[in-house]
PDB file of C-alpha atoms in Angstrom:
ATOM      1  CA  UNK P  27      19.318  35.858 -23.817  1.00 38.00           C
ATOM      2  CA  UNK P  28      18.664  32.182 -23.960  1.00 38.00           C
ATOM      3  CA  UNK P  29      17.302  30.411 -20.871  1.00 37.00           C
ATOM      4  CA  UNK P  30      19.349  27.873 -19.156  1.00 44.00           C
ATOM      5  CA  UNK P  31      18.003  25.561 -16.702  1.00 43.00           C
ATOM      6  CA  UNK P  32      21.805  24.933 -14.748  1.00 48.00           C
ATOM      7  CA  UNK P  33      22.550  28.454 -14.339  1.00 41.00           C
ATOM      8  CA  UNK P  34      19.342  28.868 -12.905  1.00 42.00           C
ATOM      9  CA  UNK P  35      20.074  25.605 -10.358  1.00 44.00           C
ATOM     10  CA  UNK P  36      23.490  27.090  -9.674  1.00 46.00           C
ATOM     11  CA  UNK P  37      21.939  30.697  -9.310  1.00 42.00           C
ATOM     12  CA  UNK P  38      19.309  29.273  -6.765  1.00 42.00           C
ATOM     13  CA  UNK P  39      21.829  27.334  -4.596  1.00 43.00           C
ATOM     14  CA  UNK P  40      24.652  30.450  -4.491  1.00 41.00           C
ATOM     15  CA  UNK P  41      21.403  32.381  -3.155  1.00 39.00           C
ATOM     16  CA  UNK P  42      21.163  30.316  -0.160  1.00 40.00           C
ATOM     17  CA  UNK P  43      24.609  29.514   0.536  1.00 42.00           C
ATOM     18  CA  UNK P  44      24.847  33.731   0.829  1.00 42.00           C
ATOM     19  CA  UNK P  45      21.056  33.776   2.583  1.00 40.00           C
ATOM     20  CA  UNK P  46      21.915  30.919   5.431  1.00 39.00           C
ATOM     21  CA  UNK P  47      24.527  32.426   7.266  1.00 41.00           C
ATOM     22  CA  UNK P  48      22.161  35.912   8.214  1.00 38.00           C
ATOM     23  CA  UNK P  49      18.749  33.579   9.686  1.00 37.00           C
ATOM     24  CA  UNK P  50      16.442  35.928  11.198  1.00 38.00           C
ATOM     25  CA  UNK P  51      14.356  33.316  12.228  1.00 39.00           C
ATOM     26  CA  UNK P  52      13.700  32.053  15.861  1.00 44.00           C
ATOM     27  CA  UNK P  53      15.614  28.262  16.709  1.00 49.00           C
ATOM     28  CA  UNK P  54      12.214  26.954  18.307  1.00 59.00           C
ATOM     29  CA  UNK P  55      10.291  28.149  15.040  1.00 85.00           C
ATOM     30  CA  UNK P  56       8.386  24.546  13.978  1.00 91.00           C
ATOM     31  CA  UNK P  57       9.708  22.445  11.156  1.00 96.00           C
ATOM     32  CA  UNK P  58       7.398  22.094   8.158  1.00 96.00           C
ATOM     33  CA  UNK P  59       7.809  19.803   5.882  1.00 97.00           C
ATOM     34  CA  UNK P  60       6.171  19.604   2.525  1.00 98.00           C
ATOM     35  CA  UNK P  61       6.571  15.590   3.100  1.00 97.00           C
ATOM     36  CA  UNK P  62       5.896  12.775   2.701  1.00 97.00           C
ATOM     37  CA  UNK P  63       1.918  13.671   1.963  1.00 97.00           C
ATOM     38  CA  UNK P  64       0.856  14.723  -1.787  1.00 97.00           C
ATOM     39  CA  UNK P  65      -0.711  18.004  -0.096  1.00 98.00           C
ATOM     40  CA  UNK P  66       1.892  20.943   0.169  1.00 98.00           C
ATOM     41  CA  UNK P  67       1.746  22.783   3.272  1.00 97.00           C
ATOM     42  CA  UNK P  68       0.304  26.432   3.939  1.00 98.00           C
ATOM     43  CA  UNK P  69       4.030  27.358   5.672  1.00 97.00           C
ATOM     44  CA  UNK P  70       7.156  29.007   4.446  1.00 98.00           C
ATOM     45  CA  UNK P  71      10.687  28.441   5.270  1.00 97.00           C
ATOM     46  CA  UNK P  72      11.294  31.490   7.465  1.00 96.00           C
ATOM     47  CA  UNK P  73      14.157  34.239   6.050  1.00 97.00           C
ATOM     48  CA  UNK P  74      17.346  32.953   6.288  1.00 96.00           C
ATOM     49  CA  UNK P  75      16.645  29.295   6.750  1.00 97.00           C
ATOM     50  CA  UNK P  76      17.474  26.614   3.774  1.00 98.00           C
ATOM     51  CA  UNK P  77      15.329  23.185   4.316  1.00 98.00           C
ATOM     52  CA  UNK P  78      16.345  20.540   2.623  1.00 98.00           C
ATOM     53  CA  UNK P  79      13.825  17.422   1.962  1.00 98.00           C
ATOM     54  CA  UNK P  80      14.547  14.521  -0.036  1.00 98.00           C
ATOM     55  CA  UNK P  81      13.359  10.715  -0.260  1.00 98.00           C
ATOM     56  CA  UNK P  82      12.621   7.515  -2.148  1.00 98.00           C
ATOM     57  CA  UNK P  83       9.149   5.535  -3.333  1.00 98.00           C
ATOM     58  CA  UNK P  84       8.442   1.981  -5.138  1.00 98.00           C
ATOM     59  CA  UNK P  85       5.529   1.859  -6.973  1.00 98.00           C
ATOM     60  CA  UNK P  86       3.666  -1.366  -8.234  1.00 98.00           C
ATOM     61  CA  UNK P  87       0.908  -0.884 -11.131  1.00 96.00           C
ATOM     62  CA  UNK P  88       0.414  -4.325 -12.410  1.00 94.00           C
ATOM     63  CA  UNK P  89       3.345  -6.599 -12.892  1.00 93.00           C
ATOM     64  CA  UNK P  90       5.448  -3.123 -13.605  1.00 96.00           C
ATOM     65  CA  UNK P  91       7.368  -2.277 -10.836  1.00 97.00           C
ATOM     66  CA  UNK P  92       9.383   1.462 -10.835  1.00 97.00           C
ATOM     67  CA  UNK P  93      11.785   3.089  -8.229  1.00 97.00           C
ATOM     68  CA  UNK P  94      12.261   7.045  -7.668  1.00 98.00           C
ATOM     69  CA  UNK P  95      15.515   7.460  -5.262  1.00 98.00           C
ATOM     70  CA  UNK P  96      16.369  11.696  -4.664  1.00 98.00           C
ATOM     71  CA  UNK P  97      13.084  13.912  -4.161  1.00 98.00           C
ATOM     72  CA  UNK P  98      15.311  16.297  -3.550  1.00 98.00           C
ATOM     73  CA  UNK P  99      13.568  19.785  -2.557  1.00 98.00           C
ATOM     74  CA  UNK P 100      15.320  22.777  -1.618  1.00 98.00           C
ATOM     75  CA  UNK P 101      13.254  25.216   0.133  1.00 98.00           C
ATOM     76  CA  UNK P 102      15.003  29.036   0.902  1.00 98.00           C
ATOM     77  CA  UNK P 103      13.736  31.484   3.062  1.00 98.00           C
ATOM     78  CA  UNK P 104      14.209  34.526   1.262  1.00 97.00           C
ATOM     79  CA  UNK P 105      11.582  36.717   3.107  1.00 96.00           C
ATOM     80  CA  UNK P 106       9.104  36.908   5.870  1.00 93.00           C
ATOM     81  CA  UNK P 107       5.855  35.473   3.586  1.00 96.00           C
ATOM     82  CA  UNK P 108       8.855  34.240   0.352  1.00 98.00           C
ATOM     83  CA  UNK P 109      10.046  31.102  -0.516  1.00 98.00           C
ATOM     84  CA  UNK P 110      12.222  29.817  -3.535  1.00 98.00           C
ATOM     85  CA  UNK P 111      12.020  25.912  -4.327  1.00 98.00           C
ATOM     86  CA  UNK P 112      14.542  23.935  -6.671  1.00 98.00           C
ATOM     87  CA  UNK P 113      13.668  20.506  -7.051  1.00 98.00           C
ATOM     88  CA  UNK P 114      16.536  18.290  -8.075  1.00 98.00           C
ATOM     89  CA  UNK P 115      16.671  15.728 -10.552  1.00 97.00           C
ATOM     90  CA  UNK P 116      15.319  11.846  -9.140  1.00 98.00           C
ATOM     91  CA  UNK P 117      16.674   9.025 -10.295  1.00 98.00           C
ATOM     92  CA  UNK P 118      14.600   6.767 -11.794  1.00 97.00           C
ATOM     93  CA  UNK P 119      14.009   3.008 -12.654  1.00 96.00           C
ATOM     94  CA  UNK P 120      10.647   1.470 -14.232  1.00 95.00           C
ATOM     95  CA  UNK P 121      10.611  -2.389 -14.651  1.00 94.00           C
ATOM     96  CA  UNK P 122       7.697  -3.173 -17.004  1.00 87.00           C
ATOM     97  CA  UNK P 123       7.489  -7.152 -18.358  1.00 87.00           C
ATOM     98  CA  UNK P 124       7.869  -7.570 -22.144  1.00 81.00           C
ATOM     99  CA  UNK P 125       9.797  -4.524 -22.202  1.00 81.00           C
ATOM    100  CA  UNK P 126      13.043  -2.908 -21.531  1.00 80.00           C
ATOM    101  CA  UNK P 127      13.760  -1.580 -18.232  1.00 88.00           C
ATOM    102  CA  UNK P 128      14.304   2.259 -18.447  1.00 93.00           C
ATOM    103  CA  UNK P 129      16.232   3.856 -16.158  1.00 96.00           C
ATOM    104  CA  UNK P 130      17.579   7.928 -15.776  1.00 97.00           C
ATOM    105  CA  UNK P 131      16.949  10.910 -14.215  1.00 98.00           C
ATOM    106  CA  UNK P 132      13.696  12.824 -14.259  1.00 97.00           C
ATOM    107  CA  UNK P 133      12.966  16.489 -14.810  1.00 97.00           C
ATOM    108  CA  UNK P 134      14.044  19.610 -12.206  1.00 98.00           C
ATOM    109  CA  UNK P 135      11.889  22.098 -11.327  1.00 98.00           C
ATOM    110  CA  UNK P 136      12.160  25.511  -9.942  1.00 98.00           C
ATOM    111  CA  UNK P 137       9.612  27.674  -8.218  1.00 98.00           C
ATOM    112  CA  UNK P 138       8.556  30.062  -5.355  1.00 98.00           C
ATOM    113  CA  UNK P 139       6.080  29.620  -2.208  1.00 98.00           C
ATOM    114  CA  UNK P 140       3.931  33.009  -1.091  1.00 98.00           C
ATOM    115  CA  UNK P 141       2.572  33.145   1.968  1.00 98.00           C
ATOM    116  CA  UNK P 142      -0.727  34.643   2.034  1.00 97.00           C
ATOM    117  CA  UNK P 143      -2.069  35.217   5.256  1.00 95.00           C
ATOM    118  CA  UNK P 144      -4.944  34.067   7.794  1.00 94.00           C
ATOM    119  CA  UNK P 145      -8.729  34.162   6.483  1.00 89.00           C
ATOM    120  CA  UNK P 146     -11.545  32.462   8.252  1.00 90.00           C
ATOM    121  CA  UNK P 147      -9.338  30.422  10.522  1.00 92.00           C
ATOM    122  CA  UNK P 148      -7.102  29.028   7.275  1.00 97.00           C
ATOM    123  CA  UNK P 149      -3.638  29.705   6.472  1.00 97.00           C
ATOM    124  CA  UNK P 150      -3.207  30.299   2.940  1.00 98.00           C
ATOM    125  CA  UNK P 151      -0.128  30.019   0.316  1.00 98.00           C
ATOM    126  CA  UNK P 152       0.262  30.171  -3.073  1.00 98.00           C
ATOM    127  CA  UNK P 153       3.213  28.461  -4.851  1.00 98.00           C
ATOM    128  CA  UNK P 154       3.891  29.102  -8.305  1.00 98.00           C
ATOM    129  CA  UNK P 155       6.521  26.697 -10.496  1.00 98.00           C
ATOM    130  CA  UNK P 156       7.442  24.649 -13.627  1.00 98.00           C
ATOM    131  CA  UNK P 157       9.125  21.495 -14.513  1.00 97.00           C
ATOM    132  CA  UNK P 158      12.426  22.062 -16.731  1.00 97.00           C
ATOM    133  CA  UNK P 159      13.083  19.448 -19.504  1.00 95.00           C
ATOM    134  CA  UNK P 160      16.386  18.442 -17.696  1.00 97.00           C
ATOM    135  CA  UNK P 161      15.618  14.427 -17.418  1.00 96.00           C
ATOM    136  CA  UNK P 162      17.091  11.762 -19.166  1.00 96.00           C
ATOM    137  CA  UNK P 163      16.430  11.741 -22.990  1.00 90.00           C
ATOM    138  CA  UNK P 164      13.742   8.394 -22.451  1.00 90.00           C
ATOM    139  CA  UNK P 165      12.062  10.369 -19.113  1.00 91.00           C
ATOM    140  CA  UNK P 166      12.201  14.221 -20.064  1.00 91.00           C
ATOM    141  CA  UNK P 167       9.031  16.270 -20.958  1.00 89.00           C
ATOM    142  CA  UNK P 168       9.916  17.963 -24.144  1.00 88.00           C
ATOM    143  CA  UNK P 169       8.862  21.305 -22.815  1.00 91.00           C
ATOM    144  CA  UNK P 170       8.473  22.819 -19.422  1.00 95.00           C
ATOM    145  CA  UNK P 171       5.075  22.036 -17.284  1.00 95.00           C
ATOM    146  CA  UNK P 172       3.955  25.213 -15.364  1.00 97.00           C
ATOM    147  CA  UNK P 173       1.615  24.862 -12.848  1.00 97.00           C
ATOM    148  CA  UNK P 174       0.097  27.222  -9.905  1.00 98.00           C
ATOM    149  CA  UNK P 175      -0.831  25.683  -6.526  1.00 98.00           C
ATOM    150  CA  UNK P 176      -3.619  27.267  -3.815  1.00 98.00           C
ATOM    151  CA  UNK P 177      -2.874  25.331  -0.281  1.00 98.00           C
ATOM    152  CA  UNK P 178      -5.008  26.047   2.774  1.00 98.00           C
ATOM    153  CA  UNK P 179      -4.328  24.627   6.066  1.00 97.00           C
ATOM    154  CA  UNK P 180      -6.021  25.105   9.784  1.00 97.00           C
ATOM    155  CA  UNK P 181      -5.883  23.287  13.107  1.00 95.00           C
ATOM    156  CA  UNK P 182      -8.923  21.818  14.308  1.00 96.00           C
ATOM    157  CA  UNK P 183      -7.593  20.885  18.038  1.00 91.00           C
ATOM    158  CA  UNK P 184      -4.598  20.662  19.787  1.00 87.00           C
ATOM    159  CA  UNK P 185      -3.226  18.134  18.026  1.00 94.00           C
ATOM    160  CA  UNK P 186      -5.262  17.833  15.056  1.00 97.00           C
ATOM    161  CA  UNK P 187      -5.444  19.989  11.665  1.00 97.00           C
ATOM    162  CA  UNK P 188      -6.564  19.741   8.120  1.00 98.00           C
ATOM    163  CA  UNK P 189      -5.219  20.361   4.364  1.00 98.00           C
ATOM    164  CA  UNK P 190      -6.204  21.185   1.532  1.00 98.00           C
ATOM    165  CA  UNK P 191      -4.399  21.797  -2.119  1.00 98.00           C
ATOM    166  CA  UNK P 192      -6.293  23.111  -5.301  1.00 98.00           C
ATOM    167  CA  UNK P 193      -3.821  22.979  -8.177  1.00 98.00           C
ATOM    168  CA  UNK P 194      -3.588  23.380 -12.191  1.00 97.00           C
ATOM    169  CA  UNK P 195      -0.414  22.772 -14.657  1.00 96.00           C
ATOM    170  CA  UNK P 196      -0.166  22.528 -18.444  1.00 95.00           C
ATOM    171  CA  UNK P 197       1.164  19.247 -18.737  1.00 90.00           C
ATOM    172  CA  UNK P 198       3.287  17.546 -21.797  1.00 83.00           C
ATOM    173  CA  UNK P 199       2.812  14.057 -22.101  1.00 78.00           C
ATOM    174  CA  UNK P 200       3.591  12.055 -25.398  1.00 73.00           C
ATOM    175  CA  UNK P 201       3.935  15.208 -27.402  1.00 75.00           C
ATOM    176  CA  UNK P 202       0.399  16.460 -26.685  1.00 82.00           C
ATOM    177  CA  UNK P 203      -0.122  19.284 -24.293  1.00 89.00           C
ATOM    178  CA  UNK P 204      -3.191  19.404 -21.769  1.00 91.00           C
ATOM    179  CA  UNK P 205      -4.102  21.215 -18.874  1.00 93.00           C
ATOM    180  CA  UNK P 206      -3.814  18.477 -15.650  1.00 94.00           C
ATOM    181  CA  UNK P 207      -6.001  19.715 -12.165  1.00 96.00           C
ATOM    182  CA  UNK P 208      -4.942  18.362  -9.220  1.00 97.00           C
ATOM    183  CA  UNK P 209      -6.674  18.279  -5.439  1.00 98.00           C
ATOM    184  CA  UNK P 210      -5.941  16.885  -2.324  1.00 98.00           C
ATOM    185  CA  UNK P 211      -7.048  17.147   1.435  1.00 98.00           C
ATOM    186  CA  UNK P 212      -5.208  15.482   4.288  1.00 98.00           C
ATOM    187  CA  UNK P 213      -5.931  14.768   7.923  1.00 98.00           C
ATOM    188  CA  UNK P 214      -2.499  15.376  10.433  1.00 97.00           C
ATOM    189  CA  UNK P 215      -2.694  13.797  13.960  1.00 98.00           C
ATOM    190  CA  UNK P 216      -0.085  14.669  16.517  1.00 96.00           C
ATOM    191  CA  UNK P 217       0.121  11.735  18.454  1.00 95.00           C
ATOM    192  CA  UNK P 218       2.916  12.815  20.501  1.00 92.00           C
ATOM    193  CA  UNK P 219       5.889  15.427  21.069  1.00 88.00           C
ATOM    194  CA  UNK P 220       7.658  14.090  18.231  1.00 94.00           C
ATOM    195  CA  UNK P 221       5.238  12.007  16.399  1.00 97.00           C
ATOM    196  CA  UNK P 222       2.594  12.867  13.872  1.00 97.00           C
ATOM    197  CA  UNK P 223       0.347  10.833  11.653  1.00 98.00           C
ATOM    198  CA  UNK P 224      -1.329  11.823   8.336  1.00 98.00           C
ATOM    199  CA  UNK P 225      -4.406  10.270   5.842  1.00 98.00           C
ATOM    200  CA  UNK P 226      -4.834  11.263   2.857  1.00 98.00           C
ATOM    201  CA  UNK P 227      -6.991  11.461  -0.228  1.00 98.00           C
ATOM    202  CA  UNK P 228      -5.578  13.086  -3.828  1.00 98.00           C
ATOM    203  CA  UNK P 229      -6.310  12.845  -7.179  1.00 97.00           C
ATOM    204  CA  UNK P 230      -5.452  14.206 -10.693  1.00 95.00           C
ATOM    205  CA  UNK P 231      -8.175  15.216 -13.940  1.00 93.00           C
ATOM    206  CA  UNK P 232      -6.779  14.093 -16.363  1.00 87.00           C
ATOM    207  CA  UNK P 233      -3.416  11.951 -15.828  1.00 67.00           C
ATOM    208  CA  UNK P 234      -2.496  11.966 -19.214  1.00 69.00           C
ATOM    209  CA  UNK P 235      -3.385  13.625 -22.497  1.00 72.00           C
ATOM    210  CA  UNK P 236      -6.857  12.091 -22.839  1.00 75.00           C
ATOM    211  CA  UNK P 237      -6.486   9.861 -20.451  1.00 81.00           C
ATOM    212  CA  UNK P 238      -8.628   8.675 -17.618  1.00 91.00           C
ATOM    213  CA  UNK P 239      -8.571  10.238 -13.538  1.00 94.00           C
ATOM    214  CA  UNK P 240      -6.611   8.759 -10.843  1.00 96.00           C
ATOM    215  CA  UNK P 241      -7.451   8.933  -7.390  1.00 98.00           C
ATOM    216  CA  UNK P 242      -4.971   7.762  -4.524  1.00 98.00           C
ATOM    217  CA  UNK P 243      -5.565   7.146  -0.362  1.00 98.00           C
ATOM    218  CA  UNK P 244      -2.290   7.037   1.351  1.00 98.00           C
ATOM    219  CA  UNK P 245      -0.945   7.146   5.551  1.00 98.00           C
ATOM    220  CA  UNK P 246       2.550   7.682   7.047  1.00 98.00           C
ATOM    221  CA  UNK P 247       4.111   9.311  10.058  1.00 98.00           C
ATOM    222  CA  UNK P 248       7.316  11.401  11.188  1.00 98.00           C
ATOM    223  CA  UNK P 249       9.286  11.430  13.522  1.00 98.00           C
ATOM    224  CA  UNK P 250      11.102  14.956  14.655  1.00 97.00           C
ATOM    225  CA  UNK P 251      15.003  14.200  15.907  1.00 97.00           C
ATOM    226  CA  UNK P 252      14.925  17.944  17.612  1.00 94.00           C
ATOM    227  CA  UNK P 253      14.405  20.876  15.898  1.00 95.00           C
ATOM    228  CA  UNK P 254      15.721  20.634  12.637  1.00 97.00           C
ATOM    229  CA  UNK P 255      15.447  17.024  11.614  1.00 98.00           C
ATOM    230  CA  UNK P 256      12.578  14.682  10.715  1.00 98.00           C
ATOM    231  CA  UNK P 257      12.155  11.455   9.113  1.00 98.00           C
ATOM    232  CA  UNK P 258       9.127   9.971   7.247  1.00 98.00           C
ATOM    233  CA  UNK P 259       7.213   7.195   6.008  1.00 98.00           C
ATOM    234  CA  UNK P 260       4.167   6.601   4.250  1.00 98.00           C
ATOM    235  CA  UNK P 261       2.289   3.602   1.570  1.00 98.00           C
ATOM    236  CA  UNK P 262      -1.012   4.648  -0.336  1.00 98.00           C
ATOM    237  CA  UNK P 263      -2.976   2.786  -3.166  1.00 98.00           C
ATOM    238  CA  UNK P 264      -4.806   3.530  -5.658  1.00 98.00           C
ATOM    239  CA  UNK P 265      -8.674   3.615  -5.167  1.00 98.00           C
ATOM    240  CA  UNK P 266      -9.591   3.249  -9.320  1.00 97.00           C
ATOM    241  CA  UNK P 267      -8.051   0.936 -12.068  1.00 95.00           C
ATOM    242  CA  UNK P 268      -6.521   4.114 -13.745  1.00 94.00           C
ATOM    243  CA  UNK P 269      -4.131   4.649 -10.635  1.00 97.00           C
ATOM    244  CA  UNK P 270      -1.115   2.730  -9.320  1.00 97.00           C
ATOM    245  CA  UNK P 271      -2.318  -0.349  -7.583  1.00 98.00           C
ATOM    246  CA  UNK P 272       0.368   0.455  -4.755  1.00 98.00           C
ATOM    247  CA  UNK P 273       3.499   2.448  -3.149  1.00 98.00           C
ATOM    248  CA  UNK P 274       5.681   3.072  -0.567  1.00 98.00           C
ATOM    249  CA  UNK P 275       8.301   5.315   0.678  1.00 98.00           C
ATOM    250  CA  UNK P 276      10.396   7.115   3.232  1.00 98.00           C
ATOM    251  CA  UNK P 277      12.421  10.478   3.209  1.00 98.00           C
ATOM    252  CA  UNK P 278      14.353  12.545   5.421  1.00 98.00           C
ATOM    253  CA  UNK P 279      13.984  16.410   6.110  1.00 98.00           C
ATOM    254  CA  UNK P 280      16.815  18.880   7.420  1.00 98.00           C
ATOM    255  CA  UNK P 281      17.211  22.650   8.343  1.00 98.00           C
ATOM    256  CA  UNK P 282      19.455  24.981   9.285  1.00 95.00           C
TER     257      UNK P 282
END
């Protein structure tokens, strides 16, 4: 039987319209988003719960400038530790001088969050997931690009905690395939009921096929509107030559 990436979209989104209805989790359970930082949280959508998170960033590298409006991630709560993840297709628009512009939609993905428990004073997950060559013809990865995620998270105070995201994926890039590792701790500040601050260092080895490491710092906030909606912003840079010199963005999350 031949694999096909809209069935499995479709599939996905008939789970939770079936899964929402019976929530078996608590109304004052926290929102967790896994934005607008790089590192994914240690949390899972509780049973019964869809979250919805989506977005937009400009980036600047040079006189290139590119737009990414969607970010679309669908997170259901299909069990107390079990989360399934469909990432939507962006939109997206890259502006480079001397060139044509290329516009289109990037790759979906699909994938699953696991939960794995307390040890040591750090909440642990695992998500597991893969790109699907879904994009436009001039922005789609000719295969998919697996990857496996270990995300650790604790509070240090009150109002303070840490993350932390260990990560590898067999990338595609220019028809060559190489194995990408990714890491990233961030610092989250609750500065007050509804209000919470992040900083944030990430970087990937390699970024391309061959290609050089990029490392990024980058800051935002949210704001919670009750229990079940948040808004976001954040702007980073990138701390070597190999990196984006710059971006920006701002996204929305919402539960129910």
């Amino acid at each position: 039987m031949s694999f096909s990436p809209g069935l499995a979209a479709r599939s996905i989104l008939t789970l939770a319209i079936f899964v929402a209805p019976v929530a078996l989790a608590q109304e004052d359970d926290p929102l967790v988003s896994d934005r607008p930082d790089f590192t994914e949280s240690a949390v899972t959508v509780a049973p019964g719960r869809v979250q919805v998170e989506a977005g937009a960033t400009h980036t600047e590298t040079g006189d290139s400038e590119s737009q990414e409006i969607g970010e679309v991630l669908v997170r259901i709560g299909v069990a107390r530790r079990l989360e399934l993840r469909l990432g939507l297709n962006s939109w997206t628009r890259v502006d480079a001088p001397g060139r044509a512009d290329v516009s289109g939609l990037v790759d979906a993905s699909v994938g699953a969050k696991l939960a794995l428990g307390e040890t040591l004073g750090w909440t642990t997950a695992v998500l597991l997931g893969t790109t699907l060559p879904t994009g436009s013809s001039e922005l789609r990865a000719p295969d998919p690009q697996p990857g496996v995620v270990l995300a650790a998270q604790r509070d240090l105070t009150g109002a303070v905690s840490v993350g932390a995201n260990l990560g590898y994926s067999y990338a595609s890039a220019g028809g060559a395939r190489f194995g990408e590792s990714v890491a990233s701790v961030a610092l989250g500040v609750g500065v007050a009921e509804a209000t919470g601050v992040f900083f944030e260092l990430y970087g990937t080895v390699p970024a391309s096929a061959g290609g050089p490491e990029t490392y990024y710092f980058d800051t935002g906030a949210t704001y919670g509107f009750g229990p079940d909606l948040q808004v976001d912003l954040r702007v980073g840079f990138g701390l070597n030559s190999a990196a984006d010199d710059f971006f920006a963005g701002a996204g929305i999350v919402w539960r129910r």
